[in-house]
Amino acid sequence: MASDGSTVDVPLSEGLEHTQQEWEQATAAVLRKSRRLSDDAADSDVWSTLATTTLDGIAVTPLGTPTLSADVPDGGLPGQAPFTRGAVASRELDGWDVRAWFTDPDPERTARDVVTDLENGVNSLWISAGTGGVPLDALGRVLEPVFLDLAPVVLDAPFEPLEAAQALVDVIGDKGVDPAPGTSLGADPIGAAFRGRGVTDLDVAVQVARLAQTVGARGITVDATAVHDAGASDVQELAYSLGAGVTYLRLLVDAGLDVDTAAGLIDFRYAATDEQFPTIAKFRAARRLWNRVAELSGVTSAAAGQVQHGVTSRPMMARYDPYVNMLRTTVASFAAGVGGATSVTVLPFDEPLGLPEPFSRRIARNTSSLLISESHVAAVTDPAGGSHAVEKLTDDLARAAWALFGEIDATDSLDAALSLVRGKVEQTVSDRALAIAKRRRPITGVSEFPNLDEQLPERRPYAEPLEVHRYAGEFEALRDEPTRQPVFLASMGPIAAHTARATFAANLLAAGGVKTVVAGATDGPDDVLTAYDAAGKPSVVCLVGNDAAYEQWGADLVTALRGAGATYVILAGKADVGADTTIAMGLDALAFLRSIREELGA
């Protein structure tokens, strides 16, 4: 409003628009203050400083800009729209299909769990059937109260795929209904071959697909979690799924099915991790990639959409501090839903410990219910669409996966293709393990902030557990065998002077199953030695103090401690005081912990 009372039209953007250079300048100032950027570095260096790189070598930028979108070739990968937004342009449900997982071999327990879940927000059932799961002769009992024309059922029966498929078809026939859309008999001999468990004969896929046709269900599931569970990266998971999908498509066409019918018999399963943006981009990229396969194969647009089942990642879950898994699966299910997954399974937080209990099942199903009904995450189709950063990441993933798929498809046999994928996965496992060991990829409750006094909940064991390469596995192996002897933290000076390094050292050692005893506030070597005697004179000690204390009396303290019985001395920080080793950010934590455990006689 002007001084004379009249109104003045001011563009809404006036005073709110800022240039990229202004953002770089402001961000660089913050990074210099935190010492993450040197004073003489260019402001534009903030991009490389803040960018993260995936295990596939793809950069995830800190900020999306129109320049990023300009880097995407016109149209992106052929067949881009509408398949970045889902199998169809909009969701058929108010949200994604909430799919619960059932693997308990006790039919009565499973039957109760099925009813409870369906009455409390679950839309469909994913049943591990046969060996290790729900007995095939109990499938009718478990599904007796289920309206199969309303609730889709998806089978996972690697050891008896044909028998399980027939059992479900019989149950459907006994009920005299058409199965709900989304029902799948779930045969996947290629996944069984990769996992090294179950029936690997490809002819079984054709038999199950033909059986599925008789009831109007899907017959084959490309389960890309097979490679994810082995430690695969996002690009490797996508490329594997394309390779397996194309193999099944060719197999069904060679068996006499037309290509549209064949495509309509296949669905896909992908893992969703707590890396939010890569997961969103992965689900979007998967649909674009499969649409390109369909386009090249002559599939009509009606059958080209990819039906996706997102499952929260098993490898990302940890056995220790399992309640943190709730946070991981919340982010993962959010990302899968935002990424456009048709259905989402949130695995219970206690999945790494054994068969889930009612409480963990409730938390799992309510995670999706909260995201859909209270957070309204599914109210918009493809909410990440149009984001410069997400569109660029989607395109980068799609193109990298398409290139790797080309390598896989060029092999002369299925065995050769799987061998190629295994080799790629092994390298990724090694790269990830190094990053975890150096705590560049921290695992809360395991490699960071461990609680050695926690009491893990007890769970019944799986009858036929999956082999999963859990990211926390190497640290968890150390925790499984805690050392009998602690490490003495020789704290130097008042608490304020040593607490930061004492906390760092204690957390680091606890990650390896090593307890610590701290001296507390001290005023010199004599105080530390008094506390050392009271602690029972552990053989390994770690000096924790500030640099000034190290310079003033660090060397004297080391000498005194060795004279009192210490055989190995660690120093938190970097100073020359005669210690045997030093610890600081960036060290190989696993290598350090293994060496310390040896010193402690573990």
XYZ file of C-alpha atoms in Angstrom:
602
model
C 0.000 0.000 0.000
C 1.333 3.431 -0.969
C 1.576 6.411 1.424
C -1.569 7.877 -0.069
C -3.559 4.714 0.744
C -3.667 3.326 -2.789
C -2.545 -0.218 -3.528
C 0.593 -0.993 -5.469
C 0.979 -4.177 -7.489
C 4.225 -5.865 -6.466
C 5.251 -9.129 -8.114
C 5.083 -11.961 -5.586
C 8.621 -12.990 -6.485
C 10.124 -9.548 -5.884
C 12.700 -9.757 -3.144
C 12.355 -13.538 -2.946
C 14.406 -14.563 -5.939
C 18.083 -15.333 -5.458
C 20.764 -16.342 -7.861
C 22.734 -19.558 -7.701
C 25.831 -17.502 -6.933
C 24.122 -16.010 -3.865
C 23.267 -19.507 -2.614
C 26.853 -20.637 -3.173
C 28.185 -17.624 -1.278
C 25.874 -18.138 1.721
C 26.510 -21.877 1.827
C 30.272 -21.434 1.503
C 30.242 -19.101 4.508
C 28.583 -21.769 6.645
C 30.975 -24.472 5.443
C 34.019 -22.302 6.122
C 32.769 -21.623 9.618
C 32.473 -25.374 10.237
C 35.906 -25.924 8.587
C 34.466 -28.082 5.829
C 35.639 -25.574 3.231
C 38.981 -23.792 3.244
C 39.168 -20.001 3.245
C 40.849 -19.894 -0.164
C 38.403 -22.306 -1.844
C 36.005 -20.978 -4.447
C 32.374 -20.571 -3.409
C 31.388 -22.946 -6.214
C 33.241 -25.753 -4.423
C 30.186 -26.160 -2.177
C 28.671 -28.430 -4.829
C 31.398 -31.050 -4.589
C 31.669 -30.632 -0.816
C 27.991 -31.286 -0.156
C 27.299 -33.807 -2.917
C 27.116 -37.464 -1.953
C 28.082 -40.258 -4.308
C 26.181 -43.524 -4.458
C 27.879 -46.896 -4.664
C 27.190 -46.732 -8.395
C 29.271 -43.568 -8.687
C 26.207 -41.380 -9.249
C 26.295 -37.956 -7.621
C 23.344 -36.839 -5.505
C 23.503 -33.054 -5.499
C 22.664 -30.920 -2.451
C 20.289 -28.710 -4.431
C 18.180 -29.161 -7.536
C 18.469 -26.455 -10.182
C 17.106 -25.937 -13.694
C 20.658 -26.562 -14.919
C 20.382 -30.144 -13.696
C 17.226 -30.712 -15.695
C 18.911 -29.202 -18.719
C 21.578 -31.916 -18.420
C 18.918 -34.593 -18.960
C 18.623 -35.352 -22.699
C 15.331 -34.292 -24.259
C 12.658 -36.757 -23.242
C 15.014 -38.660 -20.962
C 15.135 -42.377 -21.582
C 12.578 -43.207 -24.290
C 9.184 -43.983 -22.824
C 9.527 -41.559 -19.908
C 5.882 -40.608 -19.341
C 3.559 -41.559 -17.799
C 5.484 -44.473 -16.349
C 7.515 -42.395 -13.938
C 4.185 -41.801 -12.220
C 3.109 -45.408 -11.714
C 1.791 -48.311 -13.766
C -1.055 -45.974 -14.669
C -1.449 -42.217 -14.468
C -3.110 -42.374 -11.039
C -3.480 -44.767 -8.131
C -6.518 -47.019 -8.043
C -6.596 -46.908 -4.234
C -6.539 -43.870 -1.968
C -2.911 -44.833 -1.332
C -0.605 -47.671 -2.163
C -1.641 -51.239 -1.481
C -0.529 -52.088 2.070
C 0.832 -55.643 1.825
C 1.690 -57.704 4.908
C 4.222 -60.544 4.940
C 3.410 -63.963 6.398
C 6.022 -66.673 6.861
C 5.176 -68.333 10.185
C 4.924 -72.116 9.675
C 2.356 -72.328 12.483
C -0.978 -72.248 10.571
C -3.020 -71.172 13.575
C -0.765 -68.214 14.348
C -0.684 -67.205 10.692
C -4.471 -67.486 10.376
C -4.890 -65.150 13.358
C -2.297 -62.733 11.977
C -4.046 -62.647 8.601
C -7.383 -61.708 10.145
C -5.831 -59.124 12.461
C -3.905 -57.458 9.656
C -6.833 -57.352 7.224
C -9.080 -55.873 9.914
C -6.521 -53.164 10.697
C -5.413 -51.575 7.444
C -3.728 -54.271 5.346
C -5.026 -54.641 1.779
C -3.139 -57.698 0.464
C -1.191 -60.752 1.634
C 2.352 -61.849 0.746
C 2.677 -65.453 1.844
C 5.875 -67.476 2.048
C 4.486 -70.939 1.373
C 5.879 -74.449 1.407
C 9.284 -75.301 2.877
C 10.157 -72.819 5.609
C 6.816 -71.049 5.463
C 3.090 -71.702 5.663
C 2.508 -75.421 4.936
C 0.799 -75.949 1.582
C -1.857 -78.193 3.070
C -2.738 -75.384 5.497
C -3.159 -72.678 2.846
C -6.932 -73.226 2.695
C -7.190 -72.933 6.482
C -5.165 -69.701 6.525
C -7.187 -68.125 3.699
C -10.579 -69.451 4.804
C -11.805 -66.096 6.241
C -10.298 -64.022 3.409
C -12.412 -62.529 0.604
C -10.034 -63.420 -2.217
C -11.944 -61.267 -4.684
C -11.106 -58.230 -2.530
C -7.708 -58.999 -1.007
C -4.916 -59.976 -3.439
C -2.657 -62.862 -2.417
C 0.950 -63.065 -3.618
C 2.883 -66.297 -3.195
C 6.589 -66.764 -2.502
C 7.358 -70.489 -2.698
C 10.864 -71.047 -4.074
C 11.031 -74.728 -3.096
C 7.567 -75.783 -4.365
C 6.478 -73.078 -6.825
C 4.154 -75.260 -8.918
C 2.620 -77.072 -5.954
C 2.022 -73.793 -4.092
C 0.484 -72.220 -7.184
C -1.860 -75.166 -7.579
C -2.798 -74.984 -3.890
C -3.774 -71.313 -4.213
C -5.672 -71.943 -7.450
C -7.584 -74.714 -5.676
C -8.491 -72.392 -2.810
C -9.692 -69.760 -5.298
C -11.709 -72.423 -7.099
C -13.276 -73.660 -3.875
C -14.425 -70.133 -3.092
C -15.866 -69.719 -6.591
C -14.580 -66.173 -7.070
C -12.323 -64.292 -9.429
C -9.090 -63.365 -7.608
C -8.565 -59.721 -6.759
C -6.404 -57.728 -9.170
C -2.805 -57.977 -8.013
C -3.022 -61.667 -7.110
C 0.158 -63.449 -8.209
C 1.350 -67.054 -8.040
C 4.855 -65.611 -7.733
C 7.078 -68.130 -9.546
C 10.690 -66.941 -9.839
C 13.204 -69.684 -10.720
C 15.786 -67.072 -11.759
C 15.652 -65.538 -8.289
C 15.955 -69.025 -6.821
C 19.023 -69.640 -8.982
C 20.654 -66.415 -7.809
C 19.917 -67.149 -4.145
C 20.985 -70.780 -4.534
C 17.783 -72.084 -2.927
C 14.729 -73.641 -4.483
C 13.590 -74.770 -7.933
C 15.635 -73.238 -10.769
C 13.982 -74.919 -13.779
C 12.699 -72.164 -16.085
C 9.983 -74.454 -17.460
C 8.277 -74.161 -14.073
C 7.729 -70.461 -14.763
C 5.804 -71.343 -17.934
C 3.716 -73.941 -16.104
C 2.840 -71.544 -13.299
C 2.065 -68.775 -15.790
C -0.365 -71.037 -17.645
C -1.962 -71.995 -14.330
C -2.303 -68.299 -13.468
C -4.143 -67.713 -16.744
C -6.864 -70.136 -15.704
C -7.888 -67.881 -12.796
C -6.937 -64.471 -14.188
C -3.919 -63.872 -11.955
C -0.295 -63.019 -12.589
C 2.112 -65.916 -12.515
C 5.706 -64.661 -12.331
C 7.421 -62.284 -9.923
C 10.789 -60.799 -10.801
C 12.128 -60.575 -7.268
C 15.015 -58.119 -7.450
C 15.418 -58.314 -3.671
C 17.358 -61.517 -4.422
C 20.329 -59.439 -5.557
C 19.637 -56.636 -3.090
C 19.814 -59.113 -0.210
C 23.229 -60.185 -1.523
C 24.452 -56.568 -1.299
C 23.678 -55.186 -4.768
C 23.563 -51.467 -5.552
C 20.493 -49.733 -6.964
C 21.791 -49.869 -10.537
C 22.643 -53.567 -10.212
C 19.202 -54.304 -8.781
C 17.511 -52.478 -11.659
C 19.661 -54.107 -14.330
C 19.109 -57.577 -12.859
C 15.342 -57.021 -12.826
C 15.411 -56.061 -16.505
C 17.499 -59.105 -17.361
C 15.192 -61.467 -15.472
C 12.074 -59.758 -16.809
C 13.238 -60.003 -20.416
C 14.177 -63.658 -19.926
C 10.684 -64.454 -18.648
C 9.085 -62.410 -21.427
C 10.989 -64.322 -24.098
C 10.264 -67.608 -22.366
C 6.524 -67.020 -22.344
C 6.446 -65.800 -25.952
C 8.452 -68.854 -27.045
C 5.851 -70.977 -25.234
C 3.159 -69.564 -27.511
C 1.759 -66.593 -25.598
C 1.359 -63.257 -27.326
C 3.634 -60.536 -25.993
C 0.845 -58.515 -24.327
C -0.411 -61.562 -22.442
C 3.126 -62.483 -21.442
C 3.851 -58.987 -20.109
C 0.593 -59.042 -18.161
C 1.687 -62.172 -16.298
C 4.826 -60.569 -14.820
C 5.181 -58.322 -11.773
C 8.264 -56.958 -10.009
C 9.579 -56.701 -6.469
C 12.180 -54.117 -5.403
C 13.844 -53.232 -2.112
C 13.299 -49.828 -0.514
C 16.082 -48.492 1.692
C 16.422 -45.590 4.101
C 18.359 -43.669 1.434
C 15.314 -41.631 0.567
C 16.062 -39.936 -2.736
C 17.898 -42.838 -4.398
C 14.969 -45.101 -3.469
C 12.407 -42.694 -4.909
C 14.468 -42.424 -8.074
C 14.950 -46.206 -8.293
C 11.217 -46.960 -8.382
C 10.650 -44.208 -10.940
C 13.569 -45.395 -13.065
C 12.372 -49.015 -12.918
C 9.069 -48.109 -14.563
C 10.768 -46.124 -17.301
C 13.172 -48.960 -17.989
C 10.484 -51.646 -18.181
C 8.379 -49.396 -20.389
C 11.348 -49.141 -22.758
C 11.618 -52.958 -22.780
C 7.893 -53.177 -23.513
C 8.201 -50.593 -26.268
C 11.023 -52.505 -27.966
C 9.155 -55.791 -27.513
C 5.967 -54.560 -29.145
C 3.873 -54.531 -25.975
C 0.887 -52.221 -26.228
C 0.679 -49.308 -23.835
C -2.134 -50.946 -21.839
C 0.177 -53.800 -20.802
C 3.426 -51.816 -20.592
C 3.052 -50.480 -17.061
C 5.196 -52.160 -14.427
C 3.407 -53.492 -11.335
C 5.792 -52.899 -8.427
C 5.924 -54.441 -4.980
C 8.228 -52.448 -2.714
C 9.715 -54.205 0.334
C 11.711 -52.444 3.020
C 15.308 -53.581 2.798
C 16.459 -56.552 4.844
C 20.194 -55.718 4.610
C 19.705 -52.244 6.078
C 18.095 -53.676 9.232
C 20.185 -54.433 12.305
C 19.879 -57.095 15.004
C 21.246 -54.801 17.676
C 19.120 -51.867 18.818
C 16.353 -53.291 16.582
C 13.884 -50.541 17.484
C 15.901 -48.180 15.274
C 14.654 -50.355 12.405
C 11.298 -48.614 12.824
C 12.914 -45.372 11.693
C 14.679 -47.061 8.794
C 11.524 -48.745 7.529
C 9.492 -45.547 7.892
C 11.851 -43.668 5.571
C 12.022 -46.639 3.209
C 8.253 -47.085 2.951
C 7.828 -43.333 2.480
C 10.320 -43.419 -0.384
C 8.704 -46.454 -2.016
C 5.255 -44.860 -1.779
C 6.430 -41.505 -3.084
C 8.352 -43.349 -5.798
C 5.080 -44.850 -6.995
C 5.204 -48.477 -5.830
C 1.910 -50.279 -6.442
C 2.141 -52.085 -3.113
C 4.458 -51.695 -0.136
C 5.479 -54.190 2.542
C 7.020 -52.807 5.706
C 8.978 -55.639 7.295
C 8.585 -55.809 11.102
C 11.410 -54.172 13.045
C 12.345 -57.497 14.669
C 12.722 -59.319 11.337
C 16.511 -59.778 11.825
C 15.865 -61.565 15.131
C 13.317 -64.128 13.960
C 9.590 -64.545 13.423
C 7.736 -61.293 14.182
C 5.337 -60.916 17.073
C 1.914 -59.150 17.124
C 3.417 -55.873 18.348
C 6.001 -55.647 15.567
C 3.390 -56.635 12.973
C 1.141 -53.836 14.244
C 3.920 -51.260 13.991
C 4.717 -52.456 10.456
C 1.206 -52.120 9.084
C 0.582 -48.845 10.919
C 3.651 -47.294 9.291
C 1.904 -47.285 5.916
C -1.430 -46.306 7.476
C 0.127 -43.233 9.092
C 1.885 -42.211 5.886
C -1.276 -42.625 3.808
C -4.092 -41.587 6.121
C -2.480 -39.041 8.430
C 0.470 -37.666 6.461
C -1.416 -37.852 3.132
C 1.758 -38.873 1.325
C -0.250 -40.623 -1.392
C -2.618 -37.730 -2.048
C -0.504 -36.592 -5.010
C 0.619 -38.885 -7.799
C 4.382 -38.747 -8.240
C 5.003 -35.878 -5.783
C 8.723 -35.965 -6.592
C 8.027 -35.449 -10.289
C 9.365 -32.146 -11.565
C 12.016 -31.897 -8.860
C 15.203 -31.067 -10.729
C 17.356 -33.213 -8.437
C 15.010 -36.226 -8.478
C 14.493 -36.092 -12.235
C 18.254 -35.985 -12.797
C 18.856 -38.815 -10.324
C 16.096 -40.887 -11.948
C 17.652 -40.375 -15.355
C 21.170 -41.178 -14.116
C 19.976 -44.416 -12.505
C 17.968 -45.407 -15.561
C 20.818 -44.848 -17.997
C 23.392 -46.633 -15.829
C 21.041 -49.582 -15.329
C 20.239 -49.714 -19.061
C 23.953 -49.911 -19.855
C 24.518 -52.723 -17.344
C 21.430 -54.529 -18.634
C 23.055 -54.423 -22.066
C 26.049 -56.297 -20.640
C 23.809 -58.843 -18.942
C 21.681 -59.395 -22.033
C 24.787 -59.911 -24.177
C 25.849 -63.013 -22.215
C 25.254 -66.385 -23.854
C 23.465 -68.150 -20.986
C 21.552 -67.574 -17.774
C 24.459 -68.938 -15.747
C 26.828 -66.480 -17.417
C 24.402 -63.611 -16.773
C 24.054 -64.472 -13.099
C 27.832 -64.860 -12.798
C 28.289 -61.377 -14.257
C 25.814 -59.921 -11.781
C 27.454 -61.735 -8.857
C 30.837 -60.285 -9.802
C 29.407 -56.761 -9.882
C 27.645 -57.304 -6.549
C 30.805 -58.594 -4.875
C 32.630 -55.394 -5.766
C 29.776 -53.316 -4.370
C 29.797 -55.347 -1.169
C 33.513 -54.630 -0.792
C 33.077 -50.905 -1.439
C 30.177 -50.627 0.989
C 31.999 -52.623 3.660
C 34.953 -50.240 3.530
C 32.671 -47.215 3.868
C 30.898 -48.815 6.828
C 34.194 -49.836 8.422
C 35.383 -46.233 8.207
C 31.966 -45.104 9.452
C 31.353 -42.972 6.392
C 28.068 -44.912 6.206
C 27.129 -45.040 9.907
C 24.669 -47.596 11.281
C 22.930 -46.163 14.332
C 22.940 -48.513 17.302
C 25.701 -50.642 15.817
C 28.660 -48.739 14.398
C 27.476 -45.518 16.053
C 25.901 -45.033 19.506
C 25.860 -48.725 20.510
C 24.349 -49.824 23.805
C 26.296 -52.751 25.232
C 23.809 -53.209 28.062
C 20.717 -53.645 25.876
C 18.544 -56.741 26.224
C 17.477 -57.987 22.810
C 13.891 -59.207 22.468
C 13.633 -62.963 21.995
C 11.985 -64.302 18.859
C 11.260 -67.760 17.457
C 13.724 -68.719 14.703
C 12.821 -68.980 11.027
C 12.348 -72.500 9.723
C 14.280 -71.708 6.538
C 16.023 -68.325 6.935
C 17.072 -66.288 3.927
C 20.742 -65.621 3.458
C 21.035 -61.855 3.747
C 24.196 -59.749 3.618
C 23.291 -57.342 6.403
C 25.234 -54.110 6.250
C 25.874 -54.241 9.992
C 26.997 -57.863 9.886
C 30.713 -57.408 10.572
C 30.142 -55.110 13.530
C 27.401 -57.391 14.830
C 29.784 -60.351 14.722
C 32.085 -58.465 17.121
C 29.168 -57.576 19.376
C 28.146 -61.244 19.490
C 31.359 -62.014 21.413
C 32.032 -59.118 23.820
C 35.445 -58.930 25.452
C 35.799 -59.899 29.096
C 38.290 -57.124 29.845
C 37.451 -53.409 29.413
C 39.608 -50.607 28.080
C 40.575 -47.960 30.606
C 39.875 -44.395 29.462
C 42.635 -42.281 30.952
C 40.754 -39.012 31.006
C 42.982 -35.955 31.350
C 41.792 -32.789 33.053
C 38.257 -31.675 33.950
C 35.228 -33.274 32.333
C 34.706 -30.364 29.934
C 38.241 -30.844 28.621
C 37.998 -34.544 27.824
C 34.317 -35.425 27.394
C 34.241 -35.094 23.571
C 37.139 -37.464 22.985
C 36.062 -39.772 25.802
C 32.623 -40.121 24.237
C 34.155 -40.737 20.801
C 36.486 -43.428 22.145
C 33.812 -45.120 24.269
C 31.349 -45.304 21.344
C 34.026 -46.572 19.001
C 35.096 -49.346 21.369
C 31.512 -50.277 22.222
C 30.852 -50.826 18.511
C 33.287 -53.722 18.776
C 31.840 -55.211 21.926
C 34.447 -53.565 24.182
C 33.364 -51.900 27.415
C 35.251 -48.960 28.903
C 35.994 -47.640 32.368
C 36.646 -43.899 32.589
C 38.871 -42.198 35.164
C 36.661 -39.119 35.445
C 37.961 -35.645 36.257
C 41.701 -35.657 36.944
C 44.437 -33.158 37.683
C 47.572 -35.059 36.710
C 49.154 -38.493 36.311
C 48.697 -39.403 39.965
C 44.901 -38.974 39.773
C 44.759 -41.110 36.629
C 46.880 -43.854 38.206
C 44.636 -43.939 41.270
C 41.607 -44.493 39.027
C 43.577 -47.046 36.975
C 44.312 -49.094 40.096
C 40.648 -48.924 41.136
C 39.597 -50.219 37.688
C 41.708 -53.347 38.095
C 44.583 -52.233 35.851
C 43.228 -53.200 32.399
C 45.980 -54.067 29.931
C 44.736 -51.604 27.290
C 44.342 -47.899 28.050
C 43.212 -44.969 25.936
C 44.243 -41.383 26.637
C 41.388 -38.908 26.216
C 42.013 -35.213 26.692
C 42.529 -31.999 24.793
C 45.654 -31.092 22.842
C 46.957 -28.822 25.599
C 46.831 -31.639 28.156
C 48.564 -34.006 25.753
C 51.367 -31.496 25.294
C 51.718 -30.745 29.007
C 51.622 -34.195 30.588
C 50.636 -36.755 27.966
C 54.091 -38.345 27.619
C 54.514 -38.540 31.407
C 51.125 -40.226 31.757
C 51.957 -42.826 29.107
C 55.177 -43.669 30.895
C 53.391 -43.915 34.232
C 50.643 -46.133 32.875
C 53.111 -48.499 31.248
C 54.958 -48.716 34.530
C 51.686 -49.532 36.317
C 50.902 -52.456 33.997
C 49.429 -51.123 30.754
C 50.670 -53.128 27.771
C 48.974 -51.173 24.981
C 48.266 -47.459 24.836
C 45.821 -45.693 22.512
C 45.545 -41.937 22.093
C 42.313 -40.243 20.996
C 43.466 -37.524 18.634
C 46.832 -36.819 17.087
C 49.819 -36.155 19.293
C 53.253 -37.673 19.806
C 53.209 -38.905 23.395
C 54.577 -42.417 22.912
C 51.231 -44.192 22.371
C 51.042 -47.425 20.361
C 48.286 -46.101 18.098
C 45.921 -43.175 17.656
C 42.235 -42.947 16.832
C 40.395 -40.172 15.014
C 37.567 -39.647 12.552
C 38.090 -41.545 9.317
C 40.015 -44.516 10.697
C 39.133 -48.060 9.659
C 37.061 -48.816 12.745
C 36.731 -52.531 12.057
C 40.468 -53.055 11.616
C 41.149 -51.055 14.778
C 38.562 -52.931 16.824
C 39.831 -56.317 15.707
C 43.370 -55.396 16.718
C 42.227 -54.094 20.111
C 40.195 -57.240 20.731
C 43.349 -59.266 20.100
C 45.215 -57.135 22.625
C 42.406 -57.847 25.089
C 42.651 -61.582 24.446
C 39.338 -61.928 22.589
